Each structure stands twice: as structure tokens, then as C-alpha cells.
Amino acid sequence: GNSVTQMEGPVTLSEEAFLTINCTYTATGYPSLFWYVQYPGEGLQLLLKATKADDKGSNKGFEATYRKETTSFHLEKGSVQVSDSAVYFCALRSGGGADGLTFGKGTHLIIQP
Amino acid sequence: GAVVSQHPSRVICKSGTSVKIECRSLDFQATTMFWYRQFPKQSLMLMATSNEGSKATYEQGVEKDKFLINHASLTLSTLTVTSAHPEDSSFYICSARKTVTSGQPQHFGDGTRLSIL
């Protein structure tokens, strides 16, 4: 079956630091990959996505590249801000788009001023 | 942008009560909606896929008689937790995907915090 593994948190960084949150996956076929963010007290929001190998998703300074050879979709940002503090979920959807999402456990990111 | 409204946001009720949670897509049609459950500090787990006009598809281990799903229109799906017990206390989240074309992302509601006393 499908599975998503992402680094455990919490991850604590200083403002303007470089961020990497690792995500690897196991899936049949060619899944679509997503990063969702959950800010305190709010619901899940789509941050970025990639639907095929070598695609790069980007939004709000965050980037992630779909690496089929390493089955990875690591989230990166060059300079984090306090407002980036949230829980980040890596997720996949099996090819064909009919299935629900399979999520990682989430990584709690804390950015200190 | 695509908006999904989930109601209520929080429910506290006695054991044995049935609780209905609504999920509405406000500005788009959604043939398919999804229901997830999130335990504290855990990931979201897919419970079922709700298909407009047909029976829901439940994930392994999810009791369909316990978690009744109705998707009567292209903008509304409901989840009813029947005869709820304390172990059903959790955070329930719905999502919806636009009907047209594959590859569309899911849009999530803000979730419902269910507490059974």
C-alpha cells in the first residue's frame, strides 16, 4: 500500500535560517505529491504540489521537487519567518486521482525570532 | 479560490448520542468528497470516500454502520457518527475536489472537534 514518511518534529529554527523537511514515499504507479500546511487553529491548506517526476512545486518561498529515483519530495525554504511556524504534512495521491490522500505524520515547525 | 465549509467546528455531547457533521463546497461542485480522522499528534487517516449519488467507499477497519455518510448533492456530504462513545472523540476533517479533470488538489474544511463525554 501507499505510505509517506516525513521527519519527526518539532523542528526549531531561527528566523532567516534555511529549512529542509524530508519526505519520502512508497506508492504504486505514478502518484501526485503534495505539501499541506496547518497553521495554529486553522484547517489544512495546500502549500504546493507536483504531479510528475522532476516537477517542482513552489509557493510562498517554499519549494519541493518530485524525485522519482529517490522517491522523495523534500520541502525547502531559503529563509524562514516566524509566520512560517505551523505543522507541515507531506501527502500523496495514487495515479488516476480517484483516491483519497495518504498523509505523513506531520512536522511541527517552530521559528524563533 | 475553492472553499470548503465544515460545520459544526466543535461538538461536545454525551455518550450514546448521534452526531452529524456537514461538509459543503461553497463555490464549486464536488463529485467526490473525503472524510479523514486525526488523532492528537498523528497524521490524518482516510476514513471514507464519499461519492455523490452512490454509496461511500470505506477504508479497511472503518465501520460503515458506525460512520454513516450521505452525499446527496454535488456540494454537500454529511458524516453521522452513530451512538458515539468516548473512543470516537477525535478531529474529523472533510475535503472536496472539483469535479472536472484529474490532478485537482483537495480542498479541506477547518475540521470538527468531537468530544464524547
PDB file of C-alpha atoms in Angstrom:
ATOM      1  CA  GLY A   1       0.000   0.000   0.000  1.00  0.00           C
ATOM      2  CA  ASN A   2       0.864   3.664  -0.084  1.00  0.00           C
ATOM      3  CA  SER A   3       2.827   5.308   2.685  1.00  0.00           C
ATOM      4  CA  VAL A   4       4.509   8.619   3.415  1.00  0.00           C
ATOM      5  CA  THR A   5       7.377   9.111   5.822  1.00  0.00           C
ATOM      6  CA  GLN A   6       8.447  12.547   6.939  1.00  0.00           C
ATOM      7  CA  MET A   7      10.909  13.719   9.524  1.00  0.00           C
ATOM      8  CA  GLU A   8       9.712  13.856  13.076  1.00  0.00           C
ATOM      9  CA  GLY A   9       9.364  17.174  14.798  1.00  0.00           C
ATOM     10  CA  PRO A  10       9.333  19.559  16.324  1.00  0.00           C
ATOM     11  CA  VAL A  11      11.872  21.341  14.191  1.00  0.00           C
ATOM     12  CA  THR A  12      13.055  24.580  15.769  1.00  0.00           C
ATOM     13  CA  LEU A  13      14.921  27.168  13.714  1.00  0.00           C
ATOM     14  CA  SER A  14      15.891  30.792  13.998  1.00  0.00           C
ATOM     15  CA  GLU A  15      14.385  33.358  11.691  1.00  0.00           C
ATOM     16  CA  GLU A  16      16.107  33.549   8.284  1.00  0.00           C
ATOM     17  CA  ALA A  17      17.527  30.034   8.612  1.00  0.00           C
ATOM     18  CA  PHE A  18      17.396  27.530   5.767  1.00  0.00           C
ATOM     19  CA  LEU A  19      14.676  24.919   6.071  1.00  0.00           C
ATOM     20  CA  THR A  20      14.509  21.340   4.838  1.00  0.00           C
ATOM     21  CA  ILE A  21      11.753  18.932   5.811  1.00  0.00           C
ATOM     22  CA  ASN A  22      12.389  15.492   4.400  1.00  0.00           C
ATOM     23  CA  CYS A  23       9.621  13.412   2.870  1.00  0.00           C
ATOM     24  CA  THR A  24       9.862  10.018   1.205  1.00  0.00           C
ATOM     25  CA  TYR A  25       7.077   7.880  -0.117  1.00  0.00           C
ATOM     26  CA  THR A  26       6.085   4.402  -1.191  1.00  0.00           C
ATOM     27  CA  ALA A  27       3.419   4.060  -3.828  1.00  0.00           C
ATOM     28  CA  THR A  28       2.375   2.044  -6.826  1.00  0.00           C
ATOM     29  CA  GLY A  29       2.310   3.751 -10.174  1.00  0.00           C
ATOM     30  CA  TYR A  30       2.896   7.444 -10.515  1.00  0.00           C
ATOM     31  CA  PRO A  31       1.427   9.362  -7.603  1.00  0.00           C
ATOM     32  CA  SER A  32       0.840  13.068  -7.286  1.00  0.00           C
ATOM     33  CA  LEU A  33       2.674  14.636  -4.348  1.00  0.00           C
ATOM     34  CA  PHE A  34       1.570  17.455  -2.080  1.00  0.00           C
ATOM     35  CA  TRP A  35       2.640  19.552   0.846  1.00  0.00           C
ATOM     36  CA  TYR A  36      -0.117  20.861   3.094  1.00  0.00           C
ATOM     37  CA  VAL A  37       0.300  23.346   5.936  1.00  0.00           C
ATOM     38  CA  GLN A  38      -1.806  23.687   9.064  1.00  0.00           C
ATOM     39  CA  TYR A  39      -1.378  26.988  10.897  1.00  0.00           C
ATOM     40  CA  PRO A  40      -2.356  27.117  14.579  1.00  0.00           C
ATOM     41  CA  GLY A  41      -6.109  26.953  14.973  1.00  0.00           C
ATOM     42  CA  GLU A  42      -6.749  26.611  11.257  1.00  0.00           C
ATOM     43  CA  GLY A  43      -7.520  23.853   8.774  1.00  0.00           C
ATOM     44  CA  LEU A  44      -5.242  22.309   6.196  1.00  0.00           C
ATOM     45  CA  GLN A  45      -4.175  24.430   3.271  1.00  0.00           C
ATOM     46  CA  LEU A  46      -2.467  23.255   0.129  1.00  0.00           C
ATOM     47  CA  LEU A  47       1.041  24.700   0.024  1.00  0.00           C
ATOM     48  CA  LEU A  48       2.348  23.200  -3.198  1.00  0.00           C
ATOM     49  CA  LYS A  49       2.101  20.148  -5.403  1.00  0.00           C
ATOM     50  CA  ALA A  50       3.829  18.193  -8.157  1.00  0.00           C
ATOM     51  CA  THR A  51       2.134  15.705 -10.413  1.00  0.00           C
ATOM     52  CA  LYS A  52       5.018  14.067 -12.267  1.00  0.00           C
ATOM     53  CA  ALA A  53       8.689  13.256 -11.925  1.00  0.00           C
ATOM     54  CA  ASP A  54      11.074  16.219 -11.900  1.00  0.00           C
ATOM     55  CA  ASP A  55       8.241  18.702 -11.428  1.00  0.00           C
ATOM     56  CA  LYS A  56       8.993  21.431  -8.934  1.00  0.00           C
ATOM     57  CA  GLY A  57       6.170  22.846  -6.860  1.00  0.00           C
ATOM     58  CA  SER A  58       6.636  26.270  -5.321  1.00  0.00           C
ATOM     59  CA  ASN A  59       4.634  28.743  -3.276  1.00  0.00           C
ATOM     60  CA  LYS A  60       5.363  31.456  -0.687  1.00  0.00           C
ATOM     61  CA  GLY A  61       9.106  30.843  -0.997  1.00  0.00           C
ATOM     62  CA  PHE A  62       8.753  27.097  -0.383  1.00  0.00           C
ATOM     63  CA  GLU A  63       9.871  24.582  -2.986  1.00  0.00           C
ATOM     64  CA  ALA A  64       9.786  20.822  -3.411  1.00  0.00           C
ATOM     65  CA  THR A  65      10.952  18.683  -6.331  1.00  0.00           C
ATOM     66  CA  TYR A  66       9.376  15.351  -7.241  1.00  0.00           C
ATOM     67  CA  ARG A  67      12.315  12.896  -7.312  1.00  0.00           C
ATOM     68  CA  LYS A  68      11.192   9.558  -8.607  1.00  0.00           C
ATOM     69  CA  GLU A  69      14.624   7.954  -8.402  1.00  0.00           C
ATOM     70  CA  THR A  70      14.806   8.609  -4.653  1.00  0.00           C
ATOM     71  CA  THR A  71      11.018   8.571  -4.070  1.00  0.00           C
ATOM     72  CA  SER A  72      11.334  11.885  -2.275  1.00  0.00           C
ATOM     73  CA  PHE A  73       9.600  15.259  -2.139  1.00  0.00           C
ATOM     74  CA  HIS A  74      11.619  17.301   0.350  1.00  0.00           C
ATOM     75  CA  LEU A  75      10.295  20.722   1.316  1.00  0.00           C
ATOM     76  CA  GLU A  76      12.767  23.613   1.328  1.00  0.00           C
ATOM     77  CA  LYS A  77      12.788  27.330   2.011  1.00  0.00           C
ATOM     78  CA  GLY A  78      15.800  29.576   1.867  1.00  0.00           C
ATOM     79  CA  SER A  79      14.896  31.963   4.682  1.00  0.00           C
ATOM     80  CA  VAL A  80      12.117  31.149   7.121  1.00  0.00           C
ATOM     81  CA  GLN A  81       9.998  33.647   9.011  1.00  0.00           C
ATOM     82  CA  VAL A  82       8.196  33.458  12.329  1.00  0.00           C
ATOM     83  CA  SER A  83       4.929  33.344  10.392  1.00  0.00           C
ATOM     84  CA  ASP A  84       6.014  30.018   8.852  1.00  0.00           C
ATOM     85  CA  SER A  85       5.522  28.311  12.213  1.00  0.00           C
ATOM     86  CA  ALA A  86       2.967  25.578  11.559  1.00  0.00           C
ATOM     87  CA  VAL A  87       2.563  21.853  11.029  1.00  0.00           C
ATOM     88  CA  TYR A  88       3.562  20.648   7.567  1.00  0.00           C
ATOM     89  CA  PHE A  89       2.144  17.472   6.047  1.00  0.00           C
ATOM     90  CA  CYS A  90       3.540  15.612   3.075  1.00  0.00           C
ATOM     91  CA  ALA A  91       0.921  13.641   1.178  1.00  0.00           C
ATOM     92  CA  LEU A  92       0.426  11.597  -1.945  1.00  0.00           C
ATOM     93  CA  ARG A  93      -2.433  10.560  -4.138  1.00  0.00           C
ATOM     94  CA  SER A  94      -2.250   7.488  -6.312  1.00  0.00           C
ATOM     95  CA  GLY A  95      -2.199   7.949 -10.035  1.00  0.00           C
ATOM     96  CA  GLY A  96      -5.619   8.431 -11.564  1.00  0.00           C
ATOM     97  CA  GLY A  97      -6.750  10.858  -8.948  1.00  0.00           C
ATOM     98  CA  ALA A  98      -9.650   8.821  -7.630  1.00  0.00           C
ATOM     99  CA  ASP A  99      -8.240   8.007  -4.236  1.00  0.00           C
ATOM    100  CA  GLY A 100      -8.041   9.993  -1.060  1.00  0.00           C
ATOM    101  CA  LEU A 101      -4.732  11.288   0.173  1.00  0.00           C
ATOM    102  CA  THR A 102      -2.178   9.349   2.173  1.00  0.00           C
ATOM    103  CA  PHE A 103      -0.518  11.647   4.682  1.00  0.00           C
ATOM    104  CA  GLY A 104       2.714  11.642   6.606  1.00  0.00           C
ATOM    105  CA  LYS A 105       2.522  12.243  10.333  1.00  0.00           C
ATOM    106  CA  GLY A 106       3.284  15.921  10.022  1.00  0.00           C
ATOM    107  CA  THR A 107       6.256  18.003  11.093  1.00  0.00           C
ATOM    108  CA  HIS A 108       5.769  20.769  13.601  1.00  0.00           C
ATOM    109  CA  LEU A 109       7.961  23.727  12.620  1.00  0.00           C
ATOM    110  CA  ILE A 110       8.782  26.401  15.179  1.00  0.00           C
ATOM    111  CA  ILE A 111      10.559  29.558  14.055  1.00  0.00           C
ATOM    112  CA  GLN A 112      12.065  31.694  16.766  1.00  0.00           C
ATOM    113  CA  PRO A 113      12.725  35.436  16.320  1.00  0.00           C
TER     114      PRO A 113
ATOM    115  CA  GLY B   1     -10.441  30.215  -4.515  1.00  0.00           C
ATOM    116  CA  ALA B   2     -12.067  26.941  -3.651  1.00  0.00           C
ATOM    117  CA  VAL B   3     -13.685  26.968  -0.231  1.00  0.00           C
ATOM    118  CA  VAL B   4     -14.936  24.074   1.834  1.00  0.00           C
ATOM    119  CA  SER B   5     -17.106  24.766   4.838  1.00  0.00           C
ATOM    120  CA  GLN B   6     -17.410  22.243   7.635  1.00  0.00           C
ATOM    121  CA  HIS B   7     -19.972  22.506  10.394  1.00  0.00           C
ATOM    122  CA  PRO B   8     -20.017  22.383  13.347  1.00  0.00           C
ATOM    123  CA  SER B   9     -16.467  23.237  14.317  1.00  0.00           C
ATOM    124  CA  ARG B  10     -16.817  21.729  17.759  1.00  0.00           C
ATOM    125  CA  VAL B  11     -19.237  19.304  19.366  1.00  0.00           C
ATOM    126  CA  ILE B  12     -19.399  18.102  22.938  1.00  0.00           C
ATOM    127  CA  CYS B  13     -22.051  15.528  23.718  1.00  0.00           C
ATOM    128  CA  LYS B  14     -22.956  12.595  25.884  1.00  0.00           C
ATOM    129  CA  SER B  15     -22.127   9.002  25.129  1.00  0.00           C
ATOM    130  CA  GLY B  16     -24.798   7.326  23.006  1.00  0.00           C
ATOM    131  CA  THR B  17     -25.667  10.453  21.054  1.00  0.00           C
ATOM    132  CA  SER B  18     -25.513  10.535  17.267  1.00  0.00           C
ATOM    133  CA  VAL B  19     -23.666  13.480  15.765  1.00  0.00           C
ATOM    134  CA  LYS B  20     -23.943  14.809  12.224  1.00  0.00           C
ATOM    135  CA  ILE B  21     -21.126  16.753  10.580  1.00  0.00           C
ATOM    136  CA  GLU B  22     -21.688  18.664   7.341  1.00  0.00           C
ATOM    137  CA  CYS B  23     -19.174  19.365   4.627  1.00  0.00           C
ATOM    138  CA  ARG B  24     -20.049  21.875   1.906  1.00  0.00           C
ATOM    139  CA  SER B  25     -18.167  23.031  -1.138  1.00  0.00           C
ATOM    140  CA  LEU B  26     -19.149  26.683  -1.357  1.00  0.00           C
ATOM    141  CA  ASP B  27     -18.052  27.778  -4.802  1.00  0.00           C
ATOM    142  CA  PHE B  28     -17.514  24.601  -6.782  1.00  0.00           C
ATOM    143  CA  GLN B  29     -19.112  21.250  -7.471  1.00  0.00           C
ATOM    144  CA  ALA B  30     -17.540  18.199  -5.917  1.00  0.00           C
ATOM    145  CA  THR B  31     -18.461  14.746  -7.157  1.00  0.00           C
ATOM    146  CA  THR B  32     -16.118  13.286  -4.598  1.00  0.00           C
ATOM    147  CA  MET B  33     -15.548  14.283  -1.007  1.00  0.00           C
ATOM    148  CA  PHE B  34     -13.306  12.626   1.532  1.00  0.00           C
ATOM    149  CA  TRP B  35     -13.566  12.157   5.276  1.00  0.00           C
ATOM    150  CA  TYR B  36     -10.459  11.970   7.447  1.00  0.00           C
ATOM    151  CA  ARG B  37      -9.841  11.450  11.122  1.00  0.00           C
ATOM    152  CA  GLN B  38      -6.907  12.914  13.012  1.00  0.00           C
ATOM    153  CA  PHE B  39      -5.805  11.737  16.422  1.00  0.00           C
ATOM    154  CA  PRO B  40      -3.631  14.013  18.579  1.00  0.00           C
ATOM    155  CA  LYS B  41      -0.107  14.320  17.165  1.00  0.00           C
ATOM    156  CA  GLN B  42      -0.947  11.792  14.475  1.00  0.00           C
ATOM    157  CA  SER B  43      -1.494  12.039  10.788  1.00  0.00           C
ATOM    158  CA  LEU B  44      -4.805  12.313   9.033  1.00  0.00           C
ATOM    159  CA  MET B  45      -6.210   8.907   8.239  1.00  0.00           C
ATOM    160  CA  LEU B  46      -8.631   8.498   5.365  1.00  0.00           C
ATOM    161  CA  MET B  47     -11.902   7.042   6.620  1.00  0.00           C
ATOM    162  CA  ALA B  48     -14.040   7.003   3.525  1.00  0.00           C
ATOM    163  CA  THR B  49     -14.605   8.422   0.096  1.00  0.00           C
ATOM    164  CA  SER B  50     -17.999   9.999  -0.426  1.00  0.00           C
ATOM    165  CA  ASN B  51     -19.430   9.804  -3.925  1.00  0.00           C
ATOM    166  CA  GLU B  52     -22.392  11.906  -4.967  1.00  0.00           C
ATOM    167  CA  GLY B  53     -25.418   9.748  -5.660  1.00  0.00           C
ATOM    168  CA  SER B  54     -23.844   6.454  -4.652  1.00  0.00           C
ATOM    169  CA  LYS B  55     -22.633   4.576  -1.614  1.00  0.00           C
ATOM    170  CA  ALA B  56     -19.498   5.701   0.134  1.00  0.00           C
ATOM    171  CA  THR B  57     -16.328   3.649  -0.056  1.00  0.00           C
ATOM    172  CA  TYR B  58     -14.887   2.905   3.361  1.00  0.00           C
ATOM    173  CA  GLU B  59     -11.274   2.208   4.217  1.00  0.00           C
ATOM    174  CA  GLN B  60     -10.366  -1.053   5.876  1.00  0.00           C
ATOM    175  CA  GLY B  61     -11.189  -1.061   9.559  1.00  0.00           C
ATOM    176  CA  VAL B  62     -13.760   1.745   9.388  1.00  0.00           C
ATOM    177  CA  GLU B  63     -17.247   0.626  10.407  1.00  0.00           C
ATOM    178  CA  LYS B  64     -19.747   1.798   7.827  1.00  0.00           C
ATOM    179  CA  ASP B  65     -22.657   1.336  10.224  1.00  0.00           C
ATOM    180  CA  LYS B  66     -20.884   3.490  12.761  1.00  0.00           C
ATOM    181  CA  PHE B  67     -19.913   6.274  10.408  1.00  0.00           C
ATOM    182  CA  LEU B  68     -22.803   6.937   8.060  1.00  0.00           C
ATOM    183  CA  ILE B  69     -22.008   9.026   5.013  1.00  0.00           C
ATOM    184  CA  ASN B  70     -24.517  10.695   2.746  1.00  0.00           C
ATOM    185  CA  HIS B  71     -23.559  12.679  -0.344  1.00  0.00           C
ATOM    186  CA  ALA B  72     -26.893  13.845  -1.629  1.00  0.00           C
ATOM    187  CA  SER B  73     -25.753  16.722  -3.813  1.00  0.00           C
ATOM    188  CA  LEU B  74     -22.674  17.989  -5.601  1.00  0.00           C
ATOM    189  CA  THR B  75     -21.995  20.451  -2.802  1.00  0.00           C
ATOM    190  CA  LEU B  76     -22.865  18.581   0.389  1.00  0.00           C
ATOM    191  CA  SER B  77     -21.663  15.476   2.164  1.00  0.00           C
ATOM    192  CA  THR B  78     -22.574  14.533   5.726  1.00  0.00           C
ATOM    193  CA  LEU B  79     -20.889  12.226   8.207  1.00  0.00           C
ATOM    194  CA  THR B  80     -23.014  10.897  11.053  1.00  0.00           C
ATOM    195  CA  VAL B  81     -21.265   9.272  13.990  1.00  0.00           C
ATOM    196  CA  THR B  82     -23.944   6.978  15.358  1.00  0.00           C
ATOM    197  CA  SER B  83     -24.222   6.156  19.053  1.00  0.00           C
ATOM    198  CA  ALA B  84     -20.941   7.914  19.736  1.00  0.00           C
ATOM    199  CA  HIS B  85     -18.688   6.751  22.537  1.00  0.00           C
ATOM    200  CA  PRO B  86     -15.609   8.337  24.135  1.00  0.00           C
ATOM    201  CA  GLU B  87     -13.281   6.422  21.812  1.00  0.00           C
ATOM    202  CA  ASP B  88     -14.905   8.240  18.881  1.00  0.00           C
ATOM    203  CA  SER B  89     -13.598  11.533  20.226  1.00  0.00           C
ATOM    204  CA  SER B  90     -11.310  12.911  17.558  1.00  0.00           C
ATOM    205  CA  PHE B  91     -10.790  15.624  14.980  1.00  0.00           C
ATOM    206  CA  TYR B  92     -12.755  14.933  11.796  1.00  0.00           C
ATOM    207  CA  ILE B  93     -11.834  16.713   8.587  1.00  0.00           C
ATOM    208  CA  CYS B  94     -13.502  16.655   5.218  1.00  0.00           C
ATOM    209  CA  SER B  95     -12.097  17.581   1.866  1.00  0.00           C
ATOM    210  CA  ALA B  96     -13.548  18.073  -1.581  1.00  0.00           C
ATOM    211  CA  ARG B  97     -12.154  18.027  -5.064  1.00  0.00           C
ATOM    212  CA  LYS B  98     -13.512  19.870  -8.047  1.00  0.00           C
ATOM    213  CA  THR B  99     -15.398  17.623 -10.386  1.00  0.00           C
ATOM    214  CA  VAL B 100     -13.663  18.460 -13.609  1.00  0.00           C
ATOM    215  CA  THR B 101     -10.387  16.853 -14.670  1.00  0.00           C
ATOM    216  CA  SER B 102      -7.943  14.717 -12.752  1.00  0.00           C
ATOM    217  CA  GLY B 103      -4.985  16.198 -10.933  1.00  0.00           C
ATOM    218  CA  GLN B 104      -7.102  18.678  -8.996  1.00  0.00           C
ATOM    219  CA  PRO B 105      -5.985  19.142  -5.383  1.00  0.00           C
ATOM    220  CA  GLN B 106      -8.259  18.525  -2.458  1.00  0.00           C
ATOM    221  CA  HIS B 107      -9.565  21.490  -0.501  1.00  0.00           C
ATOM    222  CA  PHE B 108     -10.047  20.950   3.185  1.00  0.00           C
ATOM    223  CA  GLY B 109     -12.602  22.118   5.668  1.00  0.00           C
ATOM    224  CA  ASP B 110     -11.452  23.514   9.003  1.00  0.00           C
ATOM    225  CA  GLY B 111     -12.377  20.310  10.804  1.00  0.00           C
ATOM    226  CA  THR B 112     -14.760  19.310  13.581  1.00  0.00           C
ATOM    227  CA  ARG B 113     -13.517  18.613  17.083  1.00  0.00           C
ATOM    228  CA  LEU B 114     -15.768  15.897  18.512  1.00  0.00           C
ATOM    229  CA  SER B 115     -15.651  15.249  22.247  1.00  0.00           C
ATOM    230  CA  ILE B 116     -17.796  12.478  23.704  1.00  0.00           C
ATOM    231  CA  LEU B 117     -18.265  12.565  27.450  1.00  0.00           C
TER     232      LEU B 117
END
